[in-house]
Coordinates of C-alpha atoms in Angstrom, one line a residue:
X431 CA 22.7 104.8 -42.1
X432 CA 20.0 104.9 -44.7
X433 CA 18.0 108.0 -45.6
X434 CA 14.4 108.1 -44.6
X435 CA 11.7 108.6 -47.3
X436 CA 11.1 112.1 -46.1
X437 CA 14.9 113.0 -46.3
X438 CA 15.0 111.6 -49.9
X439 CA 12.0 113.6 -50.9
X440 CA 13.5 116.7 -49.4
X441 CA 16.8 116.1 -51.2
X442 CA 14.9 115.7 -54.5
X443 CA 13.1 118.9 -53.9
X444 CA 16.4 120.7 -53.4
X445 CA 17.7 119.3 -56.7
X446 CA 14.6 120.4 -58.5
X447 CA 14.8 124.0 -57.4
X448 CA 16.0 126.5 -60.0
X449 CA 16.4 130.3 -60.3
X450 CA 13.5 132.3 -61.7
X451 CA 13.8 133.8 -65.1
X452 CA 16.3 136.7 -65.2
X453 CA 17.6 136.0 -61.7
X454 CA 21.2 135.5 -62.6
X455 CA 21.2 138.7 -64.7
X456 CA 20.1 140.6 -61.7
X457 CA 22.9 139.0 -59.6
X458 CA 25.3 139.9 -62.3
X459 CA 24.1 143.5 -62.2
X460 CA 24.6 143.5 -58.4
X461 CA 28.2 142.2 -58.7
X462 CA 29.1 144.8 -61.4
X463 CA 27.5 147.7 -59.6
X464 CA 28.9 146.7 -56.2
X465 CA 32.4 146.3 -57.7
X466 CA 32.1 149.7 -59.4
X467 CA 31.1 151.4 -56.1
X468 CA 33.8 149.7 -54.1
X469 CA 36.4 150.5 -56.7
X470 CA 35.9 154.2 -56.1
X471 CA 36.7 153.8 -52.5
X472 CA 39.6 151.3 -52.9
X473 CA 41.2 153.3 -55.7
X474 CA 41.1 156.5 -53.6
X475 CA 42.5 154.6 -50.6
X476 CA 45.5 153.5 -52.7
X477 CA 46.1 156.8 -54.3
X478 CA 45.4 159.4 -51.7
X479 CA 47.6 160.4 -48.7
X480 CA 48.4 163.5 -46.8
X481 CA 47.5 166.8 -48.4
X482 CA 47.2 170.5 -47.5
X483 CA 43.7 171.9 -47.2
X484 CA 42.7 175.3 -45.8
X485 CA 46.3 175.8 -44.7
X486 CA 46.4 172.6 -42.6
X487 CA 47.9 169.2 -43.4
X488 CA 45.2 166.5 -43.4
X489 CA 44.9 162.8 -44.1
X490 CA 42.7 163.0 -47.1
X491 CA 42.6 159.2 -47.3
X492 CA 40.8 159.0 -44.0
X493 CA 38.3 161.7 -45.2
X494 CA 37.7 159.6 -48.3
X495 CA 37.0 156.5 -46.2
X496 CA 34.6 158.5 -44.0
X497 CA 32.8 159.9 -47.0
X498 CA 32.3 156.5 -48.5
X499 CA 30.9 155.1 -45.2
X500 CA 28.7 158.1 -44.8
X501 CA 27.4 157.6 -48.4
X502 CA 26.5 154.0 -47.5
X503 CA 24.6 155.2 -44.4
X504 CA 22.7 157.8 -46.5
X505 CA 21.9 155.3 -49.3
X506 CA 20.4 152.8 -46.9
X507 CA 18.6 155.5 -44.9
X508 CA 16.8 157.0 -47.9
X509 CA 15.3 153.6 -48.8
X510 CA 13.8 153.5 -45.3
X511 CA 12.1 156.9 -45.3
X512 CA 9.1 155.8 -47.2
X513 CA 8.9 152.1 -48.2
X514 CA 5.9 152.5 -50.6
X515 CA 7.5 155.4 -52.4
X516 CA 10.8 153.6 -52.8
X517 CA 8.9 150.5 -54.1
X518 CA 7.2 152.7 -56.8
X519 CA 10.5 154.3 -57.7
X520 CA 12.2 151.0 -58.3
X521 CA 9.7 150.1 -61.0
X522 CA 10.2 153.4 -62.8
X523 CA 12.3 153.0 -66.0
X524 CA 13.2 156.7 -66.2
X525 CA 14.6 156.5 -62.7
X526 CA 17.0 153.7 -63.7
X527 CA 18.0 155.6 -66.8
X528 CA 19.0 158.6 -64.7
X529 CA 20.6 156.3 -62.1
X530 CA 23.1 154.7 -64.6
X531 CA 23.8 158.1 -66.3
X532 CA 24.8 159.4 -62.8
X533 CA 27.1 156.4 -62.3
X534 CA 28.9 157.0 -65.5
X535 CA 29.3 160.7 -64.7
X536 CA 30.5 159.9 -61.2
X537 CA 33.2 157.5 -62.5
X538 CA 34.3 160.0 -65.2
X539 CA 34.5 162.8 -62.6
X540 CA 36.6 160.6 -60.3
X541 CA 39.3 159.9 -62.9
X542 CA 39.2 163.5 -64.2
X543 CA 39.9 164.7 -60.6
X544 CA 42.6 162.1 -60.1
X545 CA 44.4 163.4 -63.1
X546 CA 44.5 167.0 -61.7
X547 CA 46.4 168.4 -58.8
X548 CA 44.9 170.0 -55.7
X549 CA 41.4 168.6 -56.2
X550 CA 41.4 166.0 -53.4
X551 CA 38.3 167.3 -51.6
X552 CA 36.0 166.9 -54.7
X553 CA 37.2 163.3 -54.8
X554 CA 35.8 162.9 -51.3
X555 CA 32.4 164.0 -52.5
X556 CA 32.6 161.4 -55.4
X557 CA 33.1 158.7 -52.7
X558 CA 29.9 159.8 -51.0
X559 CA 27.9 159.6 -54.2
X560 CA 29.4 156.2 -55.1
X561 CA 28.6 154.8 -51.6
X562 CA 25.0 156.1 -51.5
X563 CA 24.1 154.9 -55.0
X564 CA 25.7 151.5 -54.4
X565 CA 23.7 151.0 -51.2
X566 CA 20.4 152.0 -52.8
X567 CA 21.1 149.6 -55.7
X568 CA 21.9 146.8 -53.3
X569 CA 18.6 147.4 -51.4
X570 CA 16.6 147.4 -54.7
X571 CA 18.1 144.2 -56.0
X572 CA 17.8 142.4 -52.6
X573 CA 14.0 142.2 -53.3
X574 CA 14.7 139.2 -55.7
X575 CA 15.4 137.2 -52.5
X576 CA 11.6 137.0 -52.1
X577 CA 11.3 134.2 -54.7
X578 CA 14.3 131.9 -54.2
X579 CA 15.1 128.9 -52.0
X580 CA 17.6 129.0 -49.1
X581 CA 20.1 126.9 -51.1
X582 CA 19.9 129.2 -54.0
X583 CA 20.3 132.2 -51.8
X584 CA 23.4 130.7 -50.1
X585 CA 24.8 130.1 -53.6
X586 CA 24.0 133.7 -54.6
X587 CA 25.8 135.1 -51.5
X588 CA 28.9 133.1 -52.2
X589 CA 28.9 134.1 -55.9
X590 CA 28.4 137.8 -55.2
X591 CA 31.1 138.1 -52.5
X592 CA 33.5 135.9 -54.4
X593 CA 33.2 137.7 -57.8
X594 CA 33.2 141.2 -56.2
X595 CA 36.3 140.4 -54.1
X596 CA 38.1 139.0 -57.2
X597 CA 37.3 142.1 -59.3
X598 CA 38.1 144.7 -56.6
X599 CA 40.8 143.2 -54.4
X600 CA 42.3 140.9 -57.0
X601 CA 42.1 142.1 -60.6
X602 CA 41.9 145.8 -60.0
X603 CA 44.6 145.8 -57.3
X604 CA 47.1 144.3 -59.7
X605 CA 45.9 146.7 -62.4
X606 CA 46.4 149.7 -60.2
X607 CA 50.0 148.7 -59.6
X608 CA 51.0 148.0 -63.2
X609 CA 48.6 149.7 -65.6
X610 CA 48.1 153.4 -66.5
X611 CA 45.2 155.4 -65.1
X612 CA 43.3 155.2 -68.4
X613 CA 43.2 151.4 -68.2
X614 CA 41.6 151.5 -64.7
X615 CA 39.1 154.1 -65.9
X616 CA 38.1 151.9 -68.9
X617 CA 37.6 148.9 -66.6
X618 CA 35.6 151.0 -64.2
X619 CA 33.3 152.3 -66.9
X620 CA 32.9 148.8 -68.3
X621 CA 31.7 147.6 -64.9
X622 CA 29.0 150.3 -64.9
X623 CA 28.0 149.4 -68.4
X624 CA 27.8 145.7 -67.5
X625 CA 25.6 146.5 -64.5
X626 CA 23.2 148.4 -66.7
X627 CA 23.2 145.7 -69.4
X628 CA 22.6 142.9 -66.9
X629 CA 19.9 145.0 -65.2
X630 CA 18.0 145.4 -68.5
X631 CA 18.3 141.7 -69.3
X632 CA 17.2 140.6 -65.9
X633 CA 13.7 140.8 -64.3
X634 CA 12.7 144.3 -63.3
X635 CA 12.6 144.9 -59.6
X636 CA 9.0 145.9 -60.1
X637 CA 8.1 142.2 -60.8
X638 CA 9.8 141.3 -57.5
X639 CA 7.5 143.6 -55.5
X640 CA 4.8 141.1 -55.9
X641 CA 1.6 140.9 -53.9
X642 CA 2.3 139.9 -50.3
X643 CA 5.7 141.4 -50.2
X644 CA 5.1 144.9 -51.4
X645 CA 3.5 146.5 -48.4
X646 CA 5.2 148.2 -45.5
X647 CA 5.3 145.8 -42.6
X648 CA 7.6 147.6 -40.1
X649 CA 6.0 148.5 -36.8
X650 CA 6.8 151.7 -34.9
X651 CA 9.8 151.3 -32.6
X652 CA 9.1 152.4 -29.1
X653 CA 11.9 154.3 -27.3
X654 CA 11.4 152.3 -24.1
X655 CA 9.5 149.1 -23.3
X656 CA 8.9 148.2 -19.7
X657 CA 12.1 150.0 -18.7
X658 CA 14.3 148.0 -21.0
X659 CA 16.3 149.1 -24.0
X660 CA 14.2 149.2 -27.2
X661 CA 14.6 146.2 -29.6
X662 CA 16.1 148.4 -32.3
X663 CA 18.8 149.5 -29.9
X664 CA 19.6 145.9 -29.0
X665 CA 20.1 145.2 -32.7
X666 CA 22.4 148.1 -33.0
X667 CA 24.4 146.9 -30.0
X668 CA 24.9 143.5 -31.7
X669 CA 25.3 144.3 -35.4
X670 CA 26.5 147.9 -34.9
X671 CA 29.3 147.0 -32.4
X672 CA 30.7 144.3 -34.6
X673 CA 30.6 146.6 -37.6
X674 CA 32.3 149.3 -35.5
X675 CA 35.1 146.9 -34.6
X676 CA 35.5 146.0 -38.3
X677 CA 35.6 149.8 -39.2
X678 CA 38.3 150.4 -36.6
X679 CA 40.4 147.5 -37.7
X680 CA 40.0 148.6 -41.3
X681 CA 41.9 151.8 -40.5
X682 CA 44.7 150.4 -38.4
X683 CA 46.7 148.6 -41.3
X684 CA 47.1 152.1 -42.9
X685 CA 49.9 152.6 -40.4
X686 CA 51.8 149.6 -41.8
X687 CA 53.7 149.4 -45.2
X688 CA 51.5 146.9 -47.1
X689 CA 52.6 145.9 -50.6
X690 CA 50.2 145.0 -53.4
X691 CA 50.9 141.3 -53.0
X692 CA 50.2 141.4 -49.2
X693 CA 47.0 143.4 -49.7
X694 CA 45.7 141.1 -52.5
X695 CA 46.7 137.9 -50.6
X696 CA 45.0 139.0 -47.4
X697 CA 41.7 139.8 -49.0
X698 CA 41.5 136.9 -51.4
X699 CA 42.6 134.2 -48.9
X700 CA 40.3 135.7 -46.2
X701 CA 37.4 135.6 -48.7
X702 CA 38.0 132.0 -49.7
X703 CA 38.1 130.8 -46.1
X704 CA 35.0 132.8 -45.1
X705 CA 32.9 131.7 -48.1
X706 CA 33.9 128.0 -47.6
X707 CA 33.1 128.3 -43.9
X708 CA 29.7 130.0 -44.7
X709 CA 28.7 127.3 -47.2
X710 CA 29.7 124.5 -44.9
X711 CA 28.3 125.8 -41.7
X712 CA 24.9 126.5 -43.2
X713 CA 25.0 123.2 -45.2
X714 CA 24.2 124.8 -48.4
X715 CA 21.0 126.5 -47.1
X716 CA 19.6 123.5 -45.2
X717 CA 20.4 125.2 -41.8
X718 CA 18.5 128.4 -42.8
X719 CA 17.0 129.2 -39.4
X720 CA 17.4 132.3 -37.4
X721 CA 18.6 130.5 -34.3
X722 CA 21.2 128.5 -36.3
X723 CA 22.5 131.6 -38.1
X724 CA 23.0 133.5 -34.9
X725 CA 24.6 130.4 -33.4
X726 CA 27.1 130.3 -36.2
X727 CA 27.7 134.0 -35.7
X728 CA 29.0 133.8 -32.2
X729 CA 30.7 130.5 -32.7
X730 CA 32.8 131.7 -35.7
X731 CA 32.8 135.5 -36.2
X732 CA 33.5 136.2 -32.5
X733 CA 36.7 134.1 -32.2
X734 CA 38.1 135.0 -35.6
X735 CA 37.8 138.8 -35.2
X736 CA 39.1 138.6 -31.6
X737 CA 42.1 136.6 -32.7
X738 CA 42.7 139.0 -35.5
X739 CA 42.8 141.9 -33.1
X740 CA 45.0 140.0 -30.6
X741 CA 47.5 139.1 -33.3
X742 CA 48.3 142.8 -33.9
X743 CA 51.5 142.9 -31.8
X744 CA 52.8 139.5 -33.1
X745 CA 52.5 140.4 -36.8
X746 CA 53.7 144.0 -36.7
X747 CA 57.0 143.0 -38.3
X748 CA 55.5 140.8 -41.0
X749 CA 53.2 143.2 -42.8
X750 CA 50.3 142.4 -40.6
X751 CA 49.4 139.6 -43.0
X752 CA 48.1 136.9 -40.6
X753 CA 45.9 139.3 -38.8
X754 CA 44.7 140.9 -42.0
X755 CA 43.6 137.5 -43.4
X756 CA 41.7 136.7 -40.2
X757 CA 40.1 140.2 -40.3
X758 CA 39.0 139.8 -43.9
X759 CA 37.7 136.3 -43.2
X760 CA 35.6 137.6 -40.2
X761 CA 34.3 140.5 -42.2
X762 CA 33.2 138.5 -45.2
X763 CA 31.7 135.8 -43.0
X764 CA 29.9 138.5 -40.9
X765 CA 28.4 140.1 -44.0
X766 CA 27.3 136.8 -45.5
X767 CA 25.6 135.7 -42.3
X768 CA 23.9 139.1 -42.0
X769 CA 22.5 138.8 -45.5
X770 CA 21.3 135.2 -44.8
X771 CA 19.7 136.4 -41.6
X772 CA 17.8 139.2 -43.5
X773 CA 16.7 136.6 -46.0
X774 CA 15.4 134.1 -43.4
X775 CA 13.7 136.8 -41.3
X776 CA 11.9 138.4 -44.3
X777 CA 10.5 134.9 -45.2
X778 CA 9.6 134.0 -41.6
X779 CA 7.6 137.2 -41.0
X780 CA 6.4 137.7 -44.6
X781 CA 8.1 141.1 -44.8
X782 CA 9.5 142.7 -48.0
X783 CA 13.2 141.7 -48.3
X784 CA 14.3 145.2 -49.3
X785 CA 13.0 146.5 -46.0
X786 CA 14.8 144.0 -43.8
X787 CA 18.0 144.3 -45.8
X788 CA 18.0 148.1 -45.7
X789 CA 17.4 148.2 -41.9
X790 CA 20.1 145.7 -41.1
X791 CA 22.8 147.1 -43.4
X792 CA 21.9 150.6 -42.4
X793 CA 22.9 149.7 -38.8
X794 CA 25.9 147.9 -40.1
X795 CA 27.0 151.0 -42.0
X796 CA 26.5 153.3 -39.1
X797 CA 28.6 151.1 -36.8
X798 CA 31.3 150.8 -39.5
X799 CA 31.4 154.6 -39.9
X800 CA 31.8 155.2 -36.2
X801 CA 34.5 152.6 -35.9
X802 CA 36.2 154.1 -39.0
X803 CA 36.2 157.5 -37.4
X804 CA 37.6 156.2 -34.1
X805 CA 40.3 154.3 -36.0
X806 CA 41.3 157.4 -37.9
X807 CA 41.6 159.4 -34.6
X808 CA 43.8 156.6 -33.2
X809 CA 45.9 156.4 -36.4
X810 CA 46.5 160.2 -36.2
X811 CA 47.3 160.5 -32.5
X812 CA 48.6 157.2 -31.2
X813 CA 51.9 155.4 -31.9
X814 CA 51.0 151.9 -32.9
X815 CA 53.6 149.9 -31.1
X816 CA 53.3 146.6 -29.3
X817 CA 51.7 148.1 -26.2
X818 CA 49.1 149.9 -28.3
X819 CA 48.2 146.8 -30.2
X820 CA 47.8 144.9 -27.0
X821 CA 45.4 147.5 -25.6
X822 CA 43.5 147.4 -28.9
X823 CA 43.2 143.6 -28.8
X824 CA 42.1 143.5 -25.2
X825 CA 39.5 146.3 -25.8
X826 CA 38.1 144.5 -28.8
X827 CA 37.8 141.2 -26.9
X828 CA 36.0 142.8 -23.9
X829 CA 33.6 144.9 -26.1
X830 CA 32.6 141.9 -28.3
X831 CA 32.1 139.7 -25.2
X832 CA 29.6 142.2 -23.8
X833 CA 27.4 142.0 -26.9
X834 CA 28.0 138.5 -28.4
X835 CA 26.2 136.1 -26.1
X836 CA 22.8 137.7 -26.2
X837 CA 21.9 136.3 -29.6
X838 CA 21.0 132.7 -28.8
X839 CA 17.5 132.2 -29.9
X840 CA 15.1 132.7 -32.9
X841 CA 12.6 134.6 -30.7
X842 CA 15.3 137.0 -29.6
X843 CA 16.6 137.6 -33.1
X844 CA 13.1 138.4 -34.3
X845 CA 12.5 140.7 -31.4
X846 CA 15.6 142.8 -31.9
X847 CA 14.8 143.2 -35.6
X848 CA 11.8 145.3 -34.5
X849 CA 9.4 143.4 -36.9
X850 CA 6.1 141.7 -36.2
X851 CA 4.6 139.1 -38.4
X852 CA 1.2 139.2 -40.1
X853 CA 0.0 136.0 -38.4
X854 CA -1.9 133.3 -40.2
X855 CA -3.5 130.5 -38.3
X856 CA -0.2 128.6 -38.2
X857 CA 1.5 131.7 -36.9
X858 CA -1.0 132.1 -34.1
X859 CA -0.6 128.4 -33.2
X860 CA 3.2 128.8 -33.1
X861 CA 2.9 131.9 -30.9
X862 CA 0.5 130.1 -28.5
X863 CA 2.8 127.1 -28.3
X864 CA 5.8 129.4 -27.5
X865 CA 3.8 131.0 -24.7
X866 CA 2.8 127.7 -23.2
X867 CA 6.4 126.5 -23.3
X868 CA 7.6 129.7 -21.7
X869 CA 5.0 129.3 -19.0
X870 CA 6.0 125.7 -18.3
X871 CA 9.7 126.6 -18.3
X872 CA 9.1 129.3 -15.7
X873 CA 7.0 127.0 -13.6
X874 CA 9.6 124.2 -13.6
X875 CA 12.6 126.6 -13.3
X876 CA 14.2 125.3 -16.5
X877 CA 17.5 126.8 -17.5
X878 CA 17.8 128.9 -20.7
X879 CA 19.2 126.0 -22.7
X880 CA 16.6 123.6 -21.3
X881 CA 13.9 126.0 -22.3
X882 CA 15.3 126.1 -25.9
X883 CA 15.2 122.3 -26.0
X884 CA 11.6 122.4 -24.6
X885 CA 10.5 124.6 -27.5
X886 CA 12.0 122.2 -30.0
X887 CA 10.5 119.1 -28.3
X888 CA 7.1 120.8 -28.4
X889 CA 7.5 121.0 -32.2
X890 CA 8.2 117.3 -32.5
X891 CA 11.9 117.6 -33.0
X892 CA 14.0 114.5 -32.4
X893 CA 17.3 114.6 -30.4
X894 CA 19.4 114.5 -33.6
X895 CA 17.5 117.5 -35.1
X896 CA 17.8 119.4 -31.9
X897 CA 21.5 118.6 -31.8
X898 CA 21.9 120.0 -35.3
X899 CA 19.9 123.2 -34.5
X900 CA 21.7 124.0 -31.3
X901 CA 25.1 122.7 -32.5
X902 CA 25.6 120.4 -29.4
X903 CA 26.1 116.7 -29.1
X904 CA 23.2 114.3 -29.0
X905 CA 24.4 113.2 -25.5
X906 CA 24.0 116.8 -24.3
X907 CA 20.5 117.0 -25.8
X908 CA 19.5 113.8 -24.0
X909 CA 20.9 115.2 -20.8
X910 CA 18.8 118.3 -21.2
X911 CA 15.7 116.2 -22.0
X912 CA 16.3 114.1 -18.9
X913 CA 16.5 117.3 -16.8
X914 CA 13.3 118.6 -18.3
X915 CA 11.5 115.3 -17.6
X916 CA 12.7 115.4 -14.0
X917 CA 11.7 119.0 -13.3
X918 CA 8.4 118.6 -15.0
X919 CA 7.8 115.2 -13.3
X920 CA 6.9 113.4 -16.5
X921 CA 8.3 110.1 -17.9
X922 CA 7.7 110.3 -21.7
X923 CA 7.3 112.6 -24.7
X924 CA 3.5 112.0 -24.6
X925 CA 3.2 113.1 -21.0
X926 CA 5.4 116.2 -21.7
X927 CA 3.2 117.1 -24.7
X928 CA 0.0 116.8 -22.6
X929 CA 1.5 119.0 -19.9
X930 CA 2.4 121.6 -22.5
X931 CA -1.1 121.6 -24.0
X932 CA -2.6 122.1 -20.5

């Protein structure tokens, strides 16, 4: 099959795209800073265990995990308090000088505390500072997404996740097992220094807060709307519940004796599978549409994480490795898709990327924290035998089923984000077209899937394009089209279009 002229021009446009000046330096700064923040948490998780505090024996490792997660929540939350003030702060050179000085001090404090005895609780506070600063830095750098193409953003997500995973779960894991504490400290400080150096070489975030993306575009979230759950709460039920499951499963392997090789293998193999799946299922950015992203979400994340939970009793005697690989794969794929959804939505509604990223990952962090706390309680009070793992797997499956299959359209995804576009003439036309399609679908009693096909037909999509968007066969699309024609009593695309326009 030969390519059409339009397809060839589109392909040429993709090849011609390139990163703006300083872009990859900013990506490098994000990788280094994210690695440094995650290393605080991972290193503490490997080193800490039970300790005595205020006369009681406590699992300080669980406290450390909770402190890191709480720090992420705090970091994302403070970027949402006042978007305009945060934007001005990101362009302040003095702020960034103080920021990196604090990072150095925090890392030095961590290793000083690790070398002393009886100072486990201050280490918990260090986790909080590291999580909060890492989250704020991620939100600031996410603003560079406002000026890149979908393909470049997909490449960026793959690069950031791959490099961060390699540094934290690969290089540093092996270093922790073989090298003295001083070597780990030097590597950690080098990462902070690299983040600062790359940040100075790259474009300042101030230049990314350009006209058209620098204003606050979030609307107030109503607590109730016509007796239904508010859109913001729907988003929490979707992103938050999945994150809670990941937080819960993150704690459970602590009950099993994992060696360094098993831990490194599970994360690295899971990351490789997830990133390959992410790049292939989004076709290098060509499938960057909200409906497609959510479709990939429930077609891939849902089954992978469910199988990971159900494999618990079967892998209890083999270091939990198969389930850990699937769990890591689902988590990395989930985060990559969430980042892609933030990118697509910010472009679709002309919102500042840092606002969309902050809101989505704030919800993700809250869910992960809650799941982490529940997992810690189960870890402390429940014997994780085959029966317990079976109950956990069944609970995860039922919980995810309840929230997964509500995300099946672009309009729904935009609604749950709690954002409204600043409509241009084309935006008003698209909204009017959607309303006419909804009216016709209701009048003709179309099914939900038929209504989705109708919306795409109204935009001039061909069956093959609809097939790619909805991830169904062309034969299924033609069957839906035939049903639409029958119910609407039309015999051609022209008659259907006239009926929609009426």
